[in-house]
Amino acid sequence: MAGAKVKVAVRVRPFNARETSRRAKCVIRMSGNTTCITNPKMPEDATKHFTFDHSYWSHTSEEDPQFASQRRVYQEVGRQLLLQALQGYNVSVLAYGQTGAGKTYTMSGGRGPGQRGLVPQLCEDLFAHVEREGSPELSFSVEVSYLEIYCERVRDLLAPRPQGALRVREHPLLGPYVPGLARLAVTSAGEIAQLVASGDRARTVAATELNARSSRSHAVLSIVVTQRRGEPGEKVSRISLVDLAGSERADAAGTRGTRLKEGANINKSLSTLGKVIAMLADAHKRGKPEFVPYRDSVLTWLLKESLGGNSRTAMIAALSPADINYEETLSTLRYADRTRRIRCHAVVNEDPTARLVRELRGEVARLRALLSQQGLPVDPPPPAPPPPPGAPEPPEPLPALSPAEALERLQETERLVAELNESWEQKLRRTEQLRREREAQLAELGVALREDGATVGVFSPKKTPHLVNLSEDPLMPECLLYQLKDGLTRVGQTDADICLSGPLVGTPHCVFRTCPRPSGEVLVTLEPCEGAETLLDGQRVTEPVELRSGQRLVLGRIHTFRFTHPEQARRDRERCAGAAGAPWGRFGVSLSCPPLRHQELPDRDACPQSVTP
């Protein structure tokens, strides 16, 4: 079976402010589905021509008859894939291009009228179809997961609390997947928009000379649609929306330090993706299968099904029209041209859950038997239902596994069986629980949200130790708040958690160390770096010192902060209030509570002030 080719569309954006200031010239022309590019340094050379499934001219304004709007891009690319997903196919959309070329705008869009991207339009059409076609005979359920790949590590963007890097595993039945990734049930496009907005706030972005808000990670939004028609009929399709981080050159982007390391990891994963695409594009010429290095990168491993696997896939290549970006734009066009030669072998996912559960239960039984043969005690398995008529024969026996490997695989398989057997009501309850945990975590960090998930204000955290800026200007004090995270919080000019600039600010300058005591109290220690100008209550600090809530810090010459430890201040108030209520302390004198210094007075300094939205 030949399979279907990957659909490829290219889109050219208008000049940005950087290109306009340099008086850049447009080197891109489009005619129908053909895209042409001219070398600005050698205009006498022949113009290079590339033909794709779609070529979108968005360089001019909407008054231009050839202008391609957000709606047109969705109608010709996104809507076609949505219709295929509703037929039961897995579908994928990949946005590729140089940093600042417009990938995120094409996928997510802007806030103005007519600027909604492919993702929000697809979600709205999906739930419009669910509302229109839903009936007692045909029911729909939609689940969402959102992750980022940052420096070859997978992070869950929807987890209420940071979980660290997640592992990528591959199952013979499920393919590559991420154990422990939150998969939340949703009932409307608005709920997906809230989850995406929450995930975008947790996504890693930074400013470079090419893009003021450059994505420093690859983001993958997965939407799983399940259609149930009666007892035997079920279709499950996965919609994967991938916003790739932009390729960049260090000299052009002006990156250094952490940004340089991020760019190196981005280029490494994109190079591996290019190698995989090149091998898949030339697979029909070799005549025999060849090893494809999917596992050389986390990105290509997770996109294994989207590239040449069980998926209908489309790529949107974002282009810069400026002559100063000619080399990067030409590389993107060649990348997209190779991708167009890949063939995917997608099939309708008819009733996979029942088959998966049956095969996974068979694997659980074989793993339990293997562990019993090795003398390890295991709980008896629950009775499995008999296989339906016409079910395939059980698979071959498991390969030789060590006891530890067999036990780990047994636990993972049982977890997958429980997840596949989870009811829709249980998924909704789990989603609501995760939403409450996420809001509680944000409230603990001092972020107030509206019911629709939008941020409406920031107030002082109730538990987390933090720094508040002070200034002689009556309009400036207490405008900045820096939270001290668990472990180490580094302060300096570059490559620091809190970046400060100005005279006498070192690189690095100092370190705040937060660690809990056995009693549960959190201790915060200030550790100055050698030669750094650091003052605590007017005294220069040269060695590690424990901080008390209300103390004043001067870092460098111009940065002044008040250290606030809410729980420490609360304990001081309760201890002093108890001492003042004793019979011998009714005149406000406590023999057991030492007098507080001015900066430790809780009523004035230690109580965080709430900001009314």
Coordinates of C-alpha atoms in Angstrom, one line a residue:
M1 CA 0.0 0.0 0.0
A2 CA 1.5 3.3 -1.1
G3 CA 0.0 5.5 1.5
A4 CA -0.8 9.2 1.3
K5 CA 1.8 12.0 1.0
V6 CA 2.3 14.6 3.7
K7 CA 0.5 17.8 2.7
V8 CA 2.8 20.8 2.8
A9 CA 1.8 24.5 2.8
V10 CA 4.2 27.5 2.9
R11 CA 3.2 31.0 4.2
V12 CA 5.1 34.2 3.9
R13 CA 4.5 36.9 6.6
P14 CA 4.9 40.7 6.4
F15 CA 8.1 42.5 7.4
N16 CA 8.7 42.8 11.1
A17 CA 10.1 45.9 12.8
R18 CA 13.7 44.6 12.6
E19 CA 13.5 44.0 8.9
T20 CA 11.7 47.3 8.3
S21 CA 14.4 49.2 10.2
R22 CA 17.1 47.6 8.0
R23 CA 15.2 48.5 4.8
A24 CA 14.9 44.8 3.8
K25 CA 13.7 43.8 0.4
C26 CA 11.3 41.0 -0.4
V27 CA 12.9 38.0 -2.2
I28 CA 9.8 35.8 -2.2
R29 CA 7.2 35.6 -5.0
M30 CA 4.2 33.3 -5.2
S31 CA 2.1 32.3 -8.2
G32 CA -0.6 29.7 -7.5
N33 CA 1.0 26.8 -5.6
T34 CA 4.5 27.8 -6.8
T35 CA 6.9 29.7 -4.5
C36 CA 9.9 31.5 -6.0
I37 CA 13.0 32.8 -4.1
T38 CA 15.8 35.0 -5.5
N39 CA 19.3 35.3 -4.1
P40 CA 19.7 39.0 -3.3
K41 CA 23.6 38.8 -3.5
M42 CA 23.5 37.2 -7.0
P43 CA 20.3 38.3 -8.7
E44 CA 21.7 37.2 -12.1
D45 CA 21.4 33.6 -10.9
A46 CA 18.3 31.6 -11.8
T47 CA 15.4 32.0 -9.4
K48 CA 14.7 28.8 -7.5
H49 CA 11.1 27.4 -7.8
F50 CA 9.3 25.2 -5.3
T51 CA 5.8 23.7 -5.8
F52 CA 3.7 22.8 -2.7
D53 CA 0.1 21.8 -2.0
H54 CA -0.6 25.4 -0.9
S55 CA 1.4 28.7 -1.1
Y56 CA -0.1 31.4 1.1
W57 CA 0.8 35.1 0.4
S58 CA 0.3 37.0 3.7
H59 CA 3.0 39.6 3.1
T60 CA 0.6 42.4 2.2
S61 CA -2.6 43.6 3.7
E62 CA -6.1 42.2 3.4
E63 CA -6.9 44.6 0.6
D64 CA -4.7 42.6 -1.7
P65 CA -6.8 40.0 -3.6
Q66 CA -4.0 37.4 -3.2
F67 CA -3.8 37.9 0.6
A68 CA -4.2 34.7 2.6
S69 CA -6.1 35.2 5.9
Q70 CA -6.1 33.1 9.0
R71 CA -9.5 31.8 8.0
R72 CA -8.4 30.7 4.6
V73 CA -5.4 28.8 6.0
Y74 CA -7.7 26.9 8.4
Q75 CA -10.3 26.1 5.8
E76 CA -7.8 24.6 3.4
V77 CA -5.5 22.9 5.9
G78 CA -7.0 22.6 9.3
R79 CA -10.6 21.8 8.4
Q80 CA -9.6 19.1 6.0
L81 CA -7.7 17.3 8.7
L82 CA -10.5 17.8 11.2
L83 CA -12.9 16.0 8.7
Q84 CA -10.4 13.1 8.4
A85 CA -10.1 12.9 12.2
L86 CA -13.9 12.7 12.5
Q87 CA -13.7 9.7 10.1
G88 CA -11.4 7.9 12.6
Y89 CA -7.9 8.8 11.3
N90 CA -5.1 10.2 13.4
V91 CA -4.0 13.6 12.0
S92 CA -1.1 15.9 12.7
V93 CA -0.2 19.5 11.9
L94 CA 3.5 20.6 12.2
A95 CA 4.5 24.3 12.1
Y96 CA 8.1 24.7 11.0
G97 CA 10.3 27.7 10.2
Q98 CA 13.0 30.1 11.3
T99 CA 12.5 31.8 14.7
G100 CA 10.2 34.8 14.3
A101 CA 8.8 33.5 11.0
G102 CA 5.2 33.3 12.2
K103 CA 4.7 29.7 13.3
T104 CA 2.9 30.5 16.6
Y105 CA 0.8 33.2 14.9
T106 CA -0.4 30.7 12.3
M107 CA -1.2 28.0 15.0
S108 CA -2.5 30.1 17.9
G109 CA -3.2 33.5 16.3
G110 CA -3.5 37.0 17.8
R111 CA -6.1 38.8 19.8
G112 CA -7.5 41.1 17.1
P113 CA -10.6 40.4 15.0
G114 CA -9.9 37.8 12.3
Q115 CA -6.6 36.8 13.8
R116 CA -7.6 33.5 15.5
G117 CA -5.2 30.8 14.5
L118 CA -5.7 27.2 13.3
V119 CA -6.0 25.7 16.8
P120 CA -8.9 27.8 18.2
Q121 CA -10.8 27.5 14.9
L122 CA -10.3 23.7 14.8
C123 CA -11.6 23.4 18.4
E124 CA -14.7 25.5 17.7
D125 CA -15.6 23.5 14.6
L126 CA -14.9 20.2 16.5
F127 CA -17.4 21.0 19.2
A128 CA -19.9 22.5 16.7
H129 CA -19.8 19.1 15.0
V130 CA -20.2 17.3 18.4
E131 CA -23.3 19.5 19.3
R132 CA -24.8 19.0 15.8
E133 CA -24.2 15.2 15.5
G134 CA -24.5 14.1 19.1
S135 CA -27.4 11.8 19.9
P136 CA -28.4 8.9 22.2
E137 CA -27.0 6.6 19.5
L138 CA -23.8 8.5 18.9
S139 CA -21.8 10.1 21.7
F140 CA -18.5 12.0 21.7
S141 CA -15.8 12.5 24.3
V142 CA -12.8 14.8 24.0
E143 CA -9.6 14.7 26.0
V144 CA -6.6 17.1 25.9
S145 CA -2.9 16.9 26.8
Y146 CA -0.2 19.5 26.4
L147 CA 3.5 19.1 26.7
E148 CA 6.7 20.9 25.8
I149 CA 10.2 19.5 24.8
Y150 CA 12.8 21.8 26.4
C151 CA 16.4 20.9 26.0
E152 CA 15.5 17.3 25.2
R153 CA 13.3 17.0 28.3
V154 CA 9.5 16.5 28.3
R155 CA 7.5 18.7 30.6
D156 CA 3.7 18.5 31.3
L157 CA 2.3 22.0 30.7
L158 CA -1.1 21.1 32.4
A159 CA 0.3 19.6 35.6
P160 CA -0.7 21.8 38.7
R161 CA 2.7 21.3 40.2
P162 CA 6.1 21.0 38.4
Q163 CA 6.9 17.3 38.0
G164 CA 10.3 17.5 36.5
A165 CA 11.2 15.8 33.3
L166 CA 8.9 13.0 32.1
R167 CA 10.2 9.8 30.4
V168 CA 9.2 8.8 26.9
R169 CA 8.3 5.1 26.5
E170 CA 7.3 3.0 23.6
H171 CA 4.7 0.2 23.8
P172 CA 4.3 -2.4 21.1
L173 CA 0.6 -1.7 20.9
L174 CA 0.4 2.1 21.7
G175 CA 3.7 3.3 20.1
P176 CA 5.6 6.2 21.7
Y177 CA 3.8 7.8 24.7
V178 CA 4.6 9.7 27.9
P179 CA 3.6 7.9 31.2
G180 CA 2.1 10.3 33.7
L181 CA 1.1 13.0 31.2
A182 CA -2.1 14.7 32.3
R183 CA -5.0 13.8 29.9
L184 CA -7.9 16.0 30.8
A185 CA -11.5 15.6 29.7
V186 CA -13.2 18.7 28.2
T187 CA -16.7 19.5 27.1
S188 CA -16.3 22.8 25.1
A189 CA -13.9 24.8 23.0
G190 CA -13.7 27.4 25.8
E191 CA -12.3 24.7 28.2
I192 CA -9.6 23.8 25.7
A193 CA -8.7 27.6 25.3
Q194 CA -8.3 27.9 29.1
L195 CA -6.1 24.8 29.2
V196 CA -4.0 26.1 26.3
A197 CA -3.7 29.5 27.9
S198 CA -2.6 27.9 31.2
G199 CA -0.1 25.8 29.4
D200 CA 1.3 28.8 27.4
R201 CA 1.9 30.6 30.7
A202 CA 4.1 27.7 31.8
R203 CA 5.9 27.3 28.4
T204 CA 9.5 28.4 28.2
V205 CA 9.9 31.6 26.1
A206 CA 12.6 34.3 26.0
A207 CA 13.7 37.4 24.0
T208 CA 16.3 37.3 21.3
E209 CA 17.3 39.8 18.7
L210 CA 15.2 38.0 16.1
N211 CA 12.0 37.7 18.2
A212 CA 11.0 39.4 21.4
R213 CA 9.0 36.4 22.5
S214 CA 10.8 33.4 21.1
S215 CA 9.6 29.9 21.9
R216 CA 12.6 28.0 23.4
S217 CA 10.8 24.6 23.3
H218 CA 8.7 22.5 21.0
A219 CA 5.0 22.3 22.1
V220 CA 2.7 19.4 21.3
L221 CA -1.1 19.8 21.9
S222 CA -2.9 16.5 21.6
I223 CA -6.7 16.2 21.3
V224 CA -8.2 12.7 21.5
V225 CA -11.7 12.3 20.1
T226 CA -13.7 9.2 20.9
Q227 CA -16.9 8.4 19.0
R228 CA -19.2 5.7 20.4
R229 CA -22.1 4.3 18.4
G230 CA -23.8 1.5 20.4
E231 CA -21.9 -1.2 22.2
P232 CA -19.6 -2.6 19.6
G233 CA -18.8 0.5 17.5
E234 CA -16.1 2.9 18.6
K235 CA -13.6 5.2 16.8
V236 CA -10.7 6.9 18.5
S237 CA -8.6 9.5 16.7
R238 CA -5.8 11.7 17.9
I239 CA -5.2 15.3 16.6
S240 CA -1.6 16.4 17.2
L241 CA -0.9 20.1 16.8
V242 CA 2.9 20.7 16.9
D243 CA 4.4 24.2 17.3
L244 CA 8.1 23.6 16.7
A245 CA 10.7 26.0 18.1
G246 CA 12.3 28.1 15.4
S247 CA 15.8 27.3 14.0
E248 CA 18.2 30.1 14.6
R249 CA 21.8 31.2 14.1
A250 CA 23.6 32.3 17.2
D251 CA 25.2 35.4 15.6
A252 CA 21.9 36.6 14.1
A253 CA 19.9 35.9 17.2
G254 CA 22.5 37.4 19.5
T255 CA 22.2 34.5 22.0
R256 CA 24.6 33.6 24.7
G257 CA 24.7 31.8 28.0
T258 CA 21.4 29.9 28.6
R259 CA 19.8 31.2 25.4
L260 CA 22.8 29.8 23.4
K261 CA 22.4 26.3 25.0
E262 CA 18.7 26.4 24.3
G263 CA 19.3 27.3 20.7
A264 CA 21.9 24.5 20.3
N265 CA 19.4 21.9 21.6
I266 CA 16.7 23.3 19.3
N267 CA 18.9 23.1 16.3
K268 CA 20.1 19.6 17.3
S269 CA 16.5 18.2 17.5
L270 CA 15.5 20.0 14.2
S271 CA 18.6 18.5 12.5
T272 CA 17.6 15.0 13.7
L273 CA 14.1 15.8 12.4
G274 CA 15.6 16.8 9.0
K275 CA 17.6 13.6 8.9
V276 CA 14.5 11.5 9.6
I277 CA 12.5 13.4 7.0
A278 CA 15.3 12.9 4.4
M279 CA 15.4 9.1 5.0
L280 CA 11.6 8.8 4.9
A281 CA 11.4 10.9 1.7
D282 CA 13.9 8.6 -0.1
A283 CA 12.5 5.4 1.3
H284 CA 10.7 4.6 -2.0
K285 CA 14.0 4.8 -3.9
R286 CA 15.9 2.3 -1.8
G287 CA 13.4 -0.5 -2.3
K288 CA 14.2 -2.1 1.1
P289 CA 13.5 -0.8 4.7
E290 CA 16.3 1.0 6.4
F291 CA 16.8 1.9 10.0
V292 CA 15.3 5.4 10.7
P293 CA 16.9 7.1 13.8
Y294 CA 13.7 8.2 15.5
R295 CA 15.2 7.8 19.0
D296 CA 18.1 10.1 18.3
S297 CA 15.9 13.0 19.5
V298 CA 12.9 13.1 21.9
L299 CA 11.0 15.2 19.3
T300 CA 11.4 12.6 16.5
W301 CA 10.6 9.8 18.9
L302 CA 7.3 11.4 19.9
L303 CA 6.5 12.3 16.2
K304 CA 7.2 8.7 15.0
E305 CA 3.5 8.1 14.1
S306 CA 3.1 11.6 12.5
L307 CA 6.1 11.0 10.2
G308 CA 5.4 7.9 8.0
G309 CA 3.2 6.2 10.6
N310 CA -0.5 5.9 11.3
S311 CA -1.4 9.5 10.7
R312 CA -2.6 12.0 8.0
T313 CA -0.1 14.8 8.3
A314 CA 0.3 18.3 7.1
M315 CA 3.2 20.7 7.6
I316 CA 2.9 24.5 7.5
A317 CA 6.3 26.1 6.7
A318 CA 6.5 29.8 7.8
L319 CA 8.8 32.0 5.7
S320 CA 10.5 35.4 6.2
P321 CA 10.4 37.5 3.0
A322 CA 13.4 39.6 3.9
D323 CA 16.7 39.4 1.9
I324 CA 18.6 39.4 5.2
N325 CA 17.1 36.0 6.0
Y326 CA 17.6 34.5 2.6
E327 CA 19.7 31.5 3.7
E328 CA 17.3 30.5 6.5
T329 CA 14.3 30.9 4.2
L330 CA 15.9 28.8 1.4
S331 CA 16.7 26.1 4.0
T332 CA 13.1 26.1 5.1
L333 CA 11.9 25.7 1.5
R334 CA 14.2 22.8 0.9
Y335 CA 13.1 21.2 4.3
A336 CA 9.4 21.5 3.2
D337 CA 10.1 20.1 -0.2
R338 CA 11.7 17.0 1.3
T339 CA 8.8 16.6 3.7
R340 CA 6.3 16.6 0.8
R341 CA 7.8 13.3 -0.5
I342 CA 7.0 11.4 2.7
R343 CA 4.1 8.9 2.6
C344 CA 2.0 8.0 5.7
H345 CA 0.0 4.9 6.1
A346 CA -3.0 6.0 8.1
V347 CA -5.9 3.6 8.9
V348 CA -9.3 4.2 10.5
N349 CA -9.0 3.4 14.2
E350 CA -12.1 1.2 14.5
D351 CA -12.8 0.1 18.1
P352 CA -9.2 0.0 19.3
T353 CA -9.9 0.2 23.0
A354 CA -11.5 -3.2 23.4
R355 CA -8.7 -4.9 21.4
L356 CA -6.0 -3.0 23.4
V357 CA -7.6 -3.9 26.7
R358 CA -7.8 -7.6 25.7
E359 CA -4.2 -7.7 24.5
L360 CA -2.9 -5.8 27.5
R361 CA -4.8 -8.1 29.9
G362 CA -3.2 -11.0 28.1
E363 CA 0.2 -9.4 28.6
V364 CA -0.6 -8.9 32.3
A365 CA -1.4 -12.6 32.6
R366 CA 1.9 -13.6 30.9
L367 CA 3.9 -11.3 33.1
R368 CA 2.3 -12.6 36.2
A369 CA 3.1 -16.2 35.1
L370 CA 6.7 -15.2 34.4
L371 CA 7.1 -13.6 37.8
S372 CA 5.5 -16.7 39.5
Q373 CA 8.0 -18.9 37.7
Q374 CA 10.8 -16.8 39.1
G375 CA 9.5 -17.2 42.6
L376 CA 8.2 -13.6 43.2
P377 CA 4.9 -13.2 44.9
V378 CA 2.2 -11.4 42.9
D379 CA -1.5 -10.8 43.5
P380 CA -3.9 -13.0 41.7
P381 CA -5.2 -11.4 38.5
P382 CA -8.9 -10.4 38.2
P383 CA -11.0 -12.7 36.0
A384 CA -10.7 -11.6 32.4
P385 CA -13.8 -11.8 30.1
P386 CA -13.7 -14.4 27.3
P387 CA -12.5 -13.2 24.0
P388 CA -15.2 -12.4 21.4
P389 CA -15.7 -14.7 18.4
G390 CA -13.1 -14.2 15.7
A391 CA -10.5 -12.7 18.1
P392 CA -6.9 -13.1 16.9
E393 CA -4.7 -15.7 18.5
P394 CA -2.7 -14.6 21.6
P395 CA 0.8 -13.2 20.7
E396 CA 4.0 -15.0 21.1
P397 CA 5.5 -15.6 24.6
L398 CA 7.4 -12.7 26.2
P399 CA 11.1 -12.5 25.6
A400 CA 13.5 -13.2 28.5
L401 CA 13.1 -10.5 31.1
S402 CA 14.9 -10.0 34.5
P403 CA 12.6 -9.9 37.6
A404 CA 13.0 -6.2 37.9
E405 CA 12.2 -5.6 34.2
A406 CA 9.2 -7.9 34.4
L407 CA 7.8 -6.2 37.5
E408 CA 8.2 -2.7 36.0
R409 CA 6.5 -3.8 32.8
L410 CA 3.7 -5.5 34.7
Q411 CA 3.0 -2.3 36.8
E412 CA 3.1 -0.1 33.6
T413 CA 0.7 -2.5 31.7
E414 CA -1.7 -2.6 34.6
R415 CA -1.7 1.2 34.8
L416 CA -2.5 1.3 31.0
V417 CA -5.4 -1.1 31.5
A418 CA -6.8 1.0 34.3
E419 CA -6.5 4.2 32.2
L420 CA -8.2 2.6 29.2
N421 CA -11.1 1.3 31.4
E422 CA -11.6 4.6 33.1
S423 CA -15.2 5.9 32.6
W424 CA -16.0 9.3 31.2
E425 CA -17.4 10.5 34.5
Q426 CA -14.2 9.5 36.3
K427 CA -12.2 11.5 33.7
L428 CA -14.3 14.6 34.2
R429 CA -13.9 14.3 38.0
R430 CA -10.1 13.9 37.6
T431 CA -10.0 17.0 35.3
E432 CA -11.9 19.1 37.8
Q433 CA -9.6 18.0 40.6
L434 CA -6.5 19.0 38.5
R435 CA -8.1 22.3 37.7
R436 CA -8.7 23.1 41.4
E437 CA -5.1 22.0 42.2
R438 CA -3.8 24.3 39.5
E439 CA -5.8 27.3 40.7
A440 CA -4.7 26.6 44.3
Q441 CA -1.1 26.5 43.2
L442 CA -1.4 29.8 41.4
A443 CA -3.2 31.4 44.4
E444 CA -0.4 30.2 46.6
L445 CA 2.1 31.9 44.2
G446 CA 0.0 35.1 44.4
V447 CA -1.8 35.0 41.0
A448 CA -5.6 35.8 40.9
L449 CA -7.7 34.3 38.1
R450 CA -11.1 34.9 36.7
E451 CA -13.5 32.0 36.1
D452 CA -12.5 31.9 32.5
G453 CA -8.9 31.4 33.4
A454 CA -7.6 34.9 32.6
T455 CA -5.2 36.6 35.0
V456 CA -6.7 39.6 36.7
G457 CA -4.2 40.5 39.4
V458 CA -1.2 39.7 41.5
F459 CA -1.0 39.8 45.2
S460 CA 1.6 38.9 47.8
P461 CA 2.0 35.1 48.2
K462 CA 0.6 33.6 51.4
K463 CA 3.3 31.0 51.9
T464 CA 6.2 31.5 49.5
P465 CA 9.2 33.7 50.7
H466 CA 9.7 36.6 48.4
L467 CA 11.4 39.9 47.8
V468 CA 9.5 43.2 47.3
N469 CA 11.3 46.2 45.8
L470 CA 11.6 49.5 47.7
S471 CA 12.1 53.0 46.2
E472 CA 12.2 56.6 47.2
D473 CA 9.8 57.4 44.4
P474 CA 6.2 57.1 45.9
L475 CA 4.9 55.5 42.7
M476 CA 7.6 52.8 42.4
P477 CA 7.8 50.9 45.8
E478 CA 6.3 47.4 46.0
C479 CA 5.7 47.2 42.2
L480 CA 8.1 44.2 41.7
L481 CA 7.8 40.9 43.5
Y482 CA 10.4 38.1 43.2
Q483 CA 9.5 34.7 44.6
L484 CA 12.3 32.5 46.1
K485 CA 11.9 29.0 44.8
D486 CA 12.7 25.8 46.7
G487 CA 16.4 25.1 46.7
L488 CA 18.6 27.7 45.1
T489 CA 17.5 31.1 43.6
R490 CA 20.5 32.8 41.9
V491 CA 20.8 36.5 41.4
G492 CA 23.1 38.2 38.9
Q493 CA 23.3 40.0 35.6
T494 CA 23.0 37.0 33.3
D495 CA 22.2 33.3 33.6
A496 CA 20.3 33.9 36.9
D497 CA 16.8 33.3 38.2
I498 CA 16.6 37.0 39.2
C499 CA 18.4 39.1 36.6
L500 CA 19.4 42.6 37.8
S501 CA 21.5 45.3 36.1
G502 CA 23.3 48.4 37.3
P503 CA 26.4 49.4 39.1
L504 CA 28.1 46.9 41.5
V505 CA 25.8 44.0 40.4
G506 CA 28.0 41.0 39.9
T507 CA 27.7 37.9 37.7
P508 CA 26.8 36.1 39.8
H509 CA 25.9 38.3 42.7
C510 CA 24.3 36.2 45.4
V511 CA 22.3 33.0 46.1
F512 CA 19.2 32.6 48.2
R513 CA 19.0 29.0 49.6
T514 CA 15.5 27.8 50.8
C515 CA 15.4 24.5 52.7
P516 CA 12.9 23.1 55.2
R517 CA 13.8 22.2 58.8
P518 CA 12.7 19.0 60.5
S519 CA 10.1 21.0 62.4
G520 CA 8.5 22.0 59.1
E521 CA 9.8 25.6 59.3
V522 CA 11.3 26.9 56.1
L523 CA 14.8 28.5 56.5
V524 CA 16.0 31.1 53.9
T525 CA 19.8 31.8 53.8
L526 CA 21.5 34.6 51.9
E527 CA 24.9 33.6 50.5
P528 CA 26.8 36.5 48.9
C529 CA 29.3 35.9 46.1
E530 CA 32.9 37.0 46.4
G531 CA 33.4 40.7 45.7
A532 CA 29.6 41.4 45.4
E533 CA 28.2 44.5 47.1
T534 CA 25.4 43.1 49.4
L535 CA 24.0 44.9 52.4
L536 CA 21.6 43.5 55.0
D537 CA 20.0 46.2 57.3
G538 CA 22.8 48.5 56.4
Q539 CA 25.6 46.0 57.2
R540 CA 27.8 44.5 54.5
V541 CA 27.3 40.7 54.2
T542 CA 30.4 38.6 53.5
E543 CA 29.3 35.2 54.6
P544 CA 26.0 33.1 54.6
V545 CA 23.4 34.6 57.0
E546 CA 19.9 33.5 57.9
L547 CA 17.2 36.0 56.8
R548 CA 14.3 37.2 59.0
S549 CA 11.0 38.6 57.6
G550 CA 11.1 42.3 57.3
Q551 CA 14.8 42.8 56.8
R552 CA 16.1 45.2 54.1
L553 CA 18.5 44.1 51.4
V554 CA 20.6 46.3 49.1
L555 CA 22.0 44.4 46.1
G556 CA 24.6 46.5 44.2
R557 CA 24.1 50.2 44.5
I558 CA 20.5 50.9 43.3
H559 CA 18.4 47.7 44.0
T560 CA 16.7 47.8 47.4
F561 CA 14.3 45.0 48.6
R562 CA 12.3 44.0 51.7
F563 CA 12.5 40.3 52.5
T564 CA 9.1 38.8 53.4
H565 CA 8.6 35.3 54.8
P566 CA 4.8 35.1 55.3
E567 CA 4.8 31.9 57.5
Q568 CA 7.6 33.1 59.6
A569 CA 5.8 36.5 60.2
R570 CA 2.6 34.6 61.0
R571 CA 4.4 32.5 63.7
D572 CA 6.0 35.6 65.2
R573 CA 2.6 37.3 65.5
E574 CA 1.0 34.2 67.1
R575 CA 3.8 33.8 69.6
C576 CA 3.8 37.4 70.6
A577 CA 0.0 37.5 70.8
G578 CA 0.0 34.4 73.1
A579 CA 2.7 36.0 75.3
A580 CA 0.7 39.3 75.6
G581 CA -2.4 37.4 76.7
A582 CA -0.7 35.7 79.7
P583 CA -1.6 37.1 83.2
W584 CA 1.9 38.5 83.7
G585 CA 1.9 40.1 80.3
R586 CA -1.4 42.1 80.5
F587 CA 0.5 45.4 80.4
G588 CA 2.1 44.5 77.0
V589 CA 5.4 43.2 78.6
S590 CA 6.4 39.7 77.9
L591 CA 9.3 38.1 79.8
S592 CA 9.6 35.3 77.2
C593 CA 9.3 37.2 74.0
P594 CA 12.3 39.3 73.1
P595 CA 11.7 42.8 71.9
L596 CA 11.3 43.0 68.1
R597 CA 13.4 45.3 66.0
H598 CA 11.7 47.9 63.8
Q599 CA 12.0 45.8 60.6
E600 CA 10.4 42.8 62.3
L601 CA 7.2 44.5 63.4
P602 CA 4.6 42.3 61.8
D603 CA 1.8 44.9 61.5
R604 CA 3.9 47.1 59.4
D605 CA 6.3 45.0 57.4
A606 CA 5.6 41.3 57.5
C607 CA 1.9 41.3 56.4
P608 CA 1.5 41.1 52.6
Q609 CA -0.8 43.7 51.1
S610 CA -3.5 42.4 48.7
V611 CA -4.0 44.2 45.5
T612 CA -7.6 44.5 44.5
P613 CA -8.0 43.6 40.8

